Coordinates of C-alpha atoms in Angstrom, one line a residue:
M107 CA -0.1 0.1 0.0
A108 CA 0.9 3.5 -0.4
Y109 CA 1.0 6.4 1.9
D110 CA -0.2 9.8 1.2
P111 CA 2.1 12.4 2.7
N112 CA -0.5 15.1 2.7
A113 CA -3.2 13.1 4.4
P114 CA -3.9 14.2 7.9
G115 CA -2.3 11.9 10.6
N116 CA 0.1 10.4 8.2
N117 CA 3.9 10.8 9.2
P118 CA 6.4 9.2 7.0
G119 CA 9.0 9.1 9.9
G120 CA 6.6 7.3 12.2
M121 CA 3.8 4.9 12.7
P122 CA 0.5 5.3 11.5
P123 CA -2.5 6.5 14.0
P124 CA -4.4 3.9 15.7
N125 CA -7.6 2.5 14.6
T126 CA -7.5 4.0 11.1
P127 CA -10.6 3.0 9.2
Y128 CA -9.9 1.0 6.2
G129 CA -12.6 0.1 3.6
P130 CA -13.0 -3.3 2.2
T131 CA -10.2 -4.6 0.1
N132 CA -11.0 -5.8 -3.3
Y133 CA -8.7 -8.3 -4.8
G134 CA -9.0 -8.3 -8.5
A135 CA -6.8 -9.3 -11.6
P136 CA -3.5 -7.8 -11.7
P137 CA -3.1 -4.6 -13.5
P138 CA -2.5 -5.1 -17.6
P139 CA 1.3 -5.2 -18.6
P140 CA 3.0 -1.9 -19.2
P141 CA 2.6 -0.7 -22.8
G142 CA 5.3 -1.7 -25.3
P143 CA 7.6 0.4 -27.3
S144 CA 5.0 0.7 -29.9
D145 CA 3.0 3.4 -27.6
P146 CA 5.7 5.4 -26.2
Y147 CA 3.2 8.0 -24.7
Q148 CA 0.8 5.8 -22.9
S149 CA 0.7 6.2 -19.1
Q150 CA 2.0 3.6 -16.7
Q151 CA 0.2 2.6 -13.5
P152 CA 2.0 1.2 -10.6
Y153 CA 1.1 -2.4 -9.5
N154 CA -1.4 -2.2 -6.8
P155 CA -2.8 -5.5 -5.4
Y156 CA -5.6 -3.6 -3.7
A157 CA -7.1 -2.0 -6.9
P158 CA -10.5 -2.9 -8.3
S159 CA -10.7 -5.5 -11.0
T160 CA -11.4 -2.6 -13.7
P161 CA -8.5 -0.8 -14.0
S162 CA -9.0 3.2 -13.9
Y163 CA -6.4 5.6 -15.7
P164 CA -5.6 9.0 -14.3
P165 CA -6.2 12.0 -16.4
V166 CA -3.1 13.2 -18.4
P167 CA -1.2 15.5 -15.9
N168 CA -0.8 19.2 -17.2
P169 CA 2.9 20.0 -17.1
N170 CA 2.1 23.4 -15.4
S171 CA 0.0 22.0 -12.4
S172 CA 1.1 19.9 -9.6
P173 CA 1.0 16.1 -10.2
A174 CA -2.0 14.2 -9.4
Y175 CA -1.8 11.3 -6.7
P176 CA -4.0 8.5 -7.0
S177 CA -6.4 7.8 -4.2
Q178 CA -6.2 4.7 -2.2
P179 CA -9.1 2.1 -2.2
G180 CA -11.3 2.7 0.7
I181 CA -10.0 6.0 1.5
S182 CA -11.6 8.9 0.7
G183 CA -9.8 12.2 0.7
A184 CA -11.1 15.8 0.1
G185 CA -10.8 17.2 -3.3
Y186 CA -10.0 14.0 -5.0
N187 CA -12.5 12.7 -7.9
D188 CA -12.4 9.4 -9.7
P189 CA -10.0 9.2 -12.3
T190 CA -11.4 9.3 -15.8
Y191 CA -9.4 7.7 -18.6
V192 CA -9.1 9.6 -21.7
S193 CA -7.7 7.8 -24.6
P194 CA -4.8 9.9 -26.3
S195 CA -6.6 9.5 -29.6
A196 CA -9.6 11.4 -28.2
Q197 CA -7.2 14.5 -27.7
G198 CA -6.6 17.1 -30.4
Y199 CA -2.8 16.7 -29.6
Q200 CA -0.2 14.5 -28.5
A201 CA -0.1 14.0 -24.9
P202 CA 3.2 15.5 -23.2
P203 CA 5.7 13.1 -21.7
V204 CA 4.3 11.6 -18.4
Q205 CA 5.9 13.2 -15.4
P206 CA 7.0 11.0 -12.6
G207 CA 5.0 11.1 -9.3
P208 CA 6.3 10.7 -5.8
S209 CA 7.6 7.4 -4.7
Y210 CA 6.8 5.6 -1.6
P211 CA 8.8 3.1 0.3
G212 CA 8.0 -0.4 -1.0
Y213 CA 6.4 0.8 -4.2
P214 CA 7.4 2.0 -7.6
P215 CA 7.3 5.6 -8.6
V216 CA 3.8 6.9 -9.5
N217 CA 3.2 7.3 -13.1
Q218 CA 6.6 6.3 -14.0
G219 CA 6.6 5.2 -17.5
Y220 CA 9.2 3.1 -19.5
P221 CA 11.7 5.0 -21.2
Q222 CA 11.0 5.5 -24.7
Q223 CA 13.0 3.2 -26.8
G224 CA 14.3 4.5 -30.0
F225 CA 14.8 2.5 -33.1
V226 CA 17.8 0.3 -33.0
P227 CA 19.2 -0.8 -36.4
P228 CA 19.8 -4.4 -36.7
P229 CA 23.6 -5.1 -36.2
Q230 CA 25.4 -4.9 -39.7
K231 CA 27.5 -7.7 -40.8
K232 CA 30.9 -6.8 -40.2
G233 CA 32.7 -6.6 -43.5
S234 CA 36.0 -8.3 -44.4
S235 CA 37.9 -5.1 -44.8
G236 CA 40.6 -6.2 -42.4
G237 CA 40.9 -9.6 -44.3
K238 CA 41.0 -7.9 -47.7
I239 CA 43.7 -5.3 -46.3
A240 CA 45.6 -8.4 -45.1
L241 CA 45.2 -10.1 -48.4
I242 CA 46.4 -7.0 -50.2
I243 CA 49.2 -6.6 -48.2
L244 CA 50.1 -10.4 -48.5
A245 CA 49.7 -10.0 -52.4
V246 CA 51.9 -6.9 -52.6
V247 CA 54.5 -8.7 -50.3
V248 CA 54.3 -11.7 -52.7
V249 CA 54.6 -9.6 -55.9
L250 CA 57.6 -7.7 -54.2
A251 CA 59.2 -10.8 -53.2
G252 CA 58.8 -12.2 -56.8
I253 CA 60.4 -9.1 -58.3
G254 CA 63.1 -9.4 -55.9
I255 CA 63.7 -13.0 -56.7
F256 CA 63.4 -12.3 -60.4
S257 CA 65.9 -9.1 -60.1
A258 CA 68.2 -11.4 -58.2
S259 CA 67.9 -14.0 -60.5
A260 CA 68.3 -11.7 -63.5
Y261 CA 71.3 -10.0 -61.6
N262 CA 72.7 -13.8 -60.7
T263 CA 72.2 -14.6 -64.5
S264 CA 73.7 -11.5 -65.8
Q265 CA 76.8 -11.8 -63.5
G266 CA 76.9 -15.5 -64.2
N267 CA 76.8 -14.6 -68.0
A268 CA 79.4 -11.9 -67.5
H269 CA 81.5 -14.2 -65.6
A270 CA 80.9 -17.0 -68.1
T271 CA 81.7 -14.8 -71.1
A272 CA 84.9 -13.2 -69.1
T273 CA 86.0 -16.7 -68.2
A274 CA 85.3 -17.7 -71.9
Q275 CA 87.2 -14.7 -73.2
A276 CA 90.0 -15.2 -71.0
Q277 CA 90.4 -18.8 -71.5
G278 CA 90.0 -17.7 -75.5
A279 CA 92.6 -15.1 -74.9
K280 CA 95.0 -17.9 -73.1
A281 CA 94.4 -20.4 -76.0
T282 CA 95.2 -17.9 -78.3
A283 CA 98.3 -17.0 -76.5
N284 CA 99.1 -20.5 -76.1
V285 CA 98.8 -21.0 -79.9
Q286 CA 100.7 -17.9 -80.6
A287 CA 103.5 -19.1 -78.1
T288 CA 103.4 -22.3 -79.7
A289 CA 103.7 -21.0 -83.1
T290 CA 106.5 -18.8 -82.1
Y291 CA 108.2 -21.7 -80.4
M292 CA 107.7 -24.0 -83.4
A293 CA 109.2 -21.2 -85.9
S294 CA 112.5 -21.4 -83.8
H295 CA 112.7 -24.8 -82.6
F296 CA 112.7 -28.3 -83.9
P297 CA 110.7 -29.7 -85.5
F298 CA 109.4 -26.4 -86.7
S299 CA 105.9 -27.6 -87.4
S300 CA 102.9 -29.1 -85.4
K301 CA 101.5 -31.1 -88.3
L302 CA 102.8 -34.5 -87.4
I303 CA 102.2 -37.1 -90.3
L304 CA 104.0 -40.1 -89.1
N305 CA 104.1 -41.2 -85.7
D306 CA 105.7 -45.0 -85.0
S307 CA 107.0 -46.4 -82.1
L308 CA 108.8 -49.0 -84.1
S309 CA 107.6 -51.6 -81.7
G310 CA 106.3 -53.8 -84.7
N311 CA 106.1 -53.5 -88.2
N312 CA 103.5 -51.1 -89.4
P313 CA 102.1 -51.9 -92.8
A314 CA 101.1 -48.4 -93.7
H315 CA 104.6 -47.6 -93.4
G316 CA 106.3 -50.5 -95.2
W317 CA 109.6 -50.9 -93.0
M318 CA 112.2 -53.2 -94.5
S319 CA 112.5 -56.5 -92.7
D320 CA 115.5 -58.8 -93.7
K321 CA 118.8 -60.2 -92.1
Y322 CA 119.7 -56.6 -91.7
C323 CA 116.8 -54.9 -90.6
S324 CA 114.3 -56.6 -88.1
F325 CA 112.0 -55.8 -84.9
S326 CA 113.2 -57.2 -81.5
N327 CA 112.4 -56.3 -78.1
S328 CA 109.6 -53.7 -79.3
M329 CA 112.4 -51.7 -81.3
Y330 CA 113.7 -51.7 -84.7
H331 CA 117.0 -53.3 -85.2
A332 CA 119.5 -52.6 -87.7
S333 CA 123.0 -54.3 -88.0
E334 CA 126.0 -54.9 -90.4
T335 CA 128.9 -57.1 -90.0
K336 CA 130.5 -56.5 -93.4
T337 CA 133.6 -54.2 -93.0
S338 CA 133.6 -50.6 -94.4
T339 CA 129.9 -50.9 -95.6
F340 CA 126.7 -49.7 -94.5
V341 CA 123.1 -50.7 -94.4
T342 CA 119.9 -48.6 -94.5
C343 CA 116.6 -49.8 -93.2
S344 CA 113.7 -47.6 -94.9
A345 CA 110.0 -47.4 -94.5
K346 CA 109.2 -47.9 -98.5
S347 CA 105.7 -46.8 -98.2
T348 CA 106.8 -43.0 -97.4
N349 CA 107.6 -40.2 -99.7
Y350 CA 108.3 -36.8 -98.3
T351 CA 109.6 -33.5 -99.7
D352 CA 110.1 -30.7 -97.0
F353 CA 109.5 -32.2 -93.4
S354 CA 111.3 -32.8 -89.9
F355 CA 112.3 -36.2 -89.2
E356 CA 113.6 -37.8 -86.0
A357 CA 114.2 -41.2 -84.1
T358 CA 115.8 -42.3 -81.0
M359 CA 118.8 -44.5 -81.4
Q360 CA 120.2 -46.5 -78.4
N361 CA 122.3 -50.0 -77.5
F362 CA 124.8 -48.6 -80.1
I363 CA 127.8 -50.6 -80.8
G364 CA 130.5 -50.1 -83.5
N365 CA 131.3 -47.3 -85.7
A366 CA 128.4 -45.1 -86.6
G367 CA 124.6 -45.0 -86.8
G368 CA 121.8 -42.4 -87.8
L369 CA 119.2 -41.6 -90.1
V370 CA 118.5 -41.8 -93.9
F371 CA 116.1 -39.6 -95.8
R372 CA 115.0 -38.5 -99.3
G373 CA 116.0 -42.0 -100.3
D374 CA 115.0 -44.6 -102.9
E375 CA 115.8 -48.0 -101.8
D376 CA 115.5 -49.3 -105.4
Q377 CA 117.7 -47.0 -107.1
Q378 CA 119.9 -46.9 -103.8
N379 CA 119.8 -43.2 -103.6
Y380 CA 119.9 -41.5 -100.1
Y381 CA 120.9 -38.7 -97.8
L382 CA 122.6 -40.0 -94.7
F383 CA 122.9 -38.3 -91.3
L384 CA 125.5 -40.6 -89.3
V385 CA 126.9 -40.0 -85.6
F386 CA 130.2 -41.8 -85.0
Y387 CA 131.5 -43.6 -81.6
D388 CA 133.7 -40.6 -80.9
G389 CA 130.7 -37.9 -80.9
S390 CA 131.5 -36.7 -84.3
F391 CA 128.9 -36.5 -87.0
G392 CA 128.5 -36.3 -90.8
F393 CA 126.1 -35.5 -93.6
Y394 CA 126.5 -37.4 -96.7
S395 CA 124.8 -38.2 -100.0
Y396 CA 124.9 -41.8 -101.6
S397 CA 124.3 -42.8 -105.2
T398 CA 125.3 -46.0 -107.2
S399 CA 127.1 -44.0 -109.5
S400 CA 129.1 -41.5 -107.4
H401 CA 129.1 -43.6 -104.2
T402 CA 129.7 -41.6 -100.8
K403 CA 129.9 -37.9 -101.0
K404 CA 130.7 -36.0 -97.7
I405 CA 128.7 -32.8 -97.5
I406 CA 129.5 -31.4 -93.8
T407 CA 130.9 -32.8 -90.6
G408 CA 130.6 -31.7 -87.0
N409 CA 130.7 -32.6 -83.2
V410 CA 127.7 -33.4 -80.9
D411 CA 128.3 -32.0 -77.6
N412 CA 128.1 -34.3 -74.4
F413 CA 127.9 -37.4 -76.6
S414 CA 127.9 -40.9 -74.7
I415 CA 127.7 -44.1 -76.6
T416 CA 126.0 -45.6 -73.9
K417 CA 123.2 -43.2 -73.5
P418 CA 120.1 -43.0 -75.9
I419 CA 120.2 -40.0 -78.3
R420 CA 117.4 -38.4 -80.5
L421 CA 118.6 -37.5 -83.8
G422 CA 116.8 -35.2 -86.2
V423 CA 116.8 -33.7 -89.4
T424 CA 114.7 -30.7 -91.2
A425 CA 114.7 -31.0 -94.9
Q426 CA 113.3 -27.8 -96.9
G427 CA 114.2 -27.3 -100.3
N428 CA 117.8 -27.3 -100.5
S429 CA 118.5 -26.4 -96.9
F430 CA 118.9 -28.9 -94.1
K431 CA 119.6 -28.6 -90.5
F432 CA 120.8 -31.2 -88.0
F433 CA 119.8 -31.8 -84.4
A434 CA 121.1 -33.9 -81.3
D435 CA 118.2 -34.1 -78.5
G436 CA 116.6 -31.2 -79.8
Q437 CA 119.9 -29.1 -80.2
Q438 CA 121.0 -27.9 -83.5
I439 CA 124.5 -29.0 -84.4
G440 CA 124.7 -28.0 -87.9
Q441 CA 123.3 -27.1 -91.2
A442 CA 123.9 -27.5 -95.0
T443 CA 122.7 -26.9 -98.4
D444 CA 122.4 -29.5 -101.4
S445 CA 120.4 -30.1 -104.3
T446 CA 121.2 -33.7 -105.1
Y447 CA 117.8 -35.2 -103.9
S448 CA 114.4 -33.4 -103.6
H449 CA 112.0 -36.1 -102.0
G450 CA 112.1 -39.8 -101.1
Q451 CA 111.7 -42.3 -97.9
V452 CA 112.8 -42.0 -94.6
G453 CA 114.6 -44.7 -92.4
V454 CA 117.6 -45.5 -90.3
A455 CA 121.2 -46.8 -91.0
V456 CA 124.5 -48.0 -89.4
D457 CA 127.9 -47.8 -90.8
N458 CA 130.6 -50.6 -90.0
D459 CA 134.3 -50.0 -90.2
A460 CA 135.5 -53.0 -88.3
L461 CA 134.0 -56.2 -86.7
I462 CA 130.4 -55.2 -86.4
T463 CA 127.9 -52.2 -86.0
E464 CA 124.6 -52.3 -84.6
A465 CA 121.7 -50.2 -83.1
N466 CA 118.1 -50.1 -81.8
F467 CA 115.7 -47.4 -83.1
S468 CA 112.5 -46.2 -81.6
N469 CA 109.8 -43.4 -81.8
A470 CA 110.0 -42.4 -85.6
K471 CA 108.2 -39.2 -86.1
V472 CA 107.7 -36.9 -89.3
W473 CA 106.4 -33.3 -89.5
Q474 CA 105.3 -31.7 -92.7
L475 CA 106.7 -28.3 -93.4

């Protein structure tokens, strides 16, 4: 129940006066639920369990007058009339907002309506702007990374190509320098050519060269063996399938016993015409021409430095036109000119002056000039 602070004998700070007459209490249905947000101007009645079953609504208060307080059931007060409900639709104007009435202990404020609810828009679905930004950033990073990798790859490829080009150029320059150095060396050193046209180890008879094989010339112990037992004669062992004009020719002589041994070139075994280059046991050498008509003709003689009959010696000759040069172990030991023979076979020879002369030969080579 509510207390009227303006009624005589009611003291909010003390007990109610004794023997206060109360009228009969009517228990009715509870008041209707408060109006919803669709009617924000509808007045609210506080819940009163002692109210009559038919709800009564107070008149709309005037904002310029004092608020009206509802009367309690069974209590009559001076100056109060029964409230008369006037529908807001019957008014020619919209009702002003409800002013809150006084509050009493234990009861809600009088005429306190529900606050007006504004339109709350439905929650909007959050966009994926953050995810889109992350994807854009990731795409930019991937693109930049790809550009960086491509640039690095292009740079590395360019650097690799430049390095490969520089290496190739350096190798080409080195090869050119080597060729030039080789050409320079060949121009001044035996055999004066790099065009090797015969290379025979003389470990066996090569049919392409046609080395002679008889009691004077034979292959033994992987070398070509030449020997002569008749005094004051010489023997030639030629490769009869050869025929050279301008060339350098060399072979290694070892196991030398007797008077002399050496090379034969521009020869003709059938006609017995030759040039002979012979080194003697005492280290002297001689260049001769021989024919059946004029026999042996001495052209020049000389000496081989540091010659030893017990060591192998590499003998060489260069024949170019009418000019001849002679070599021992790659060192020139003499030169001469002669026009007797212009071309012919190559081979080896020994000369006997006493009991026997023999020698073994290996590694015959011919370079074309």
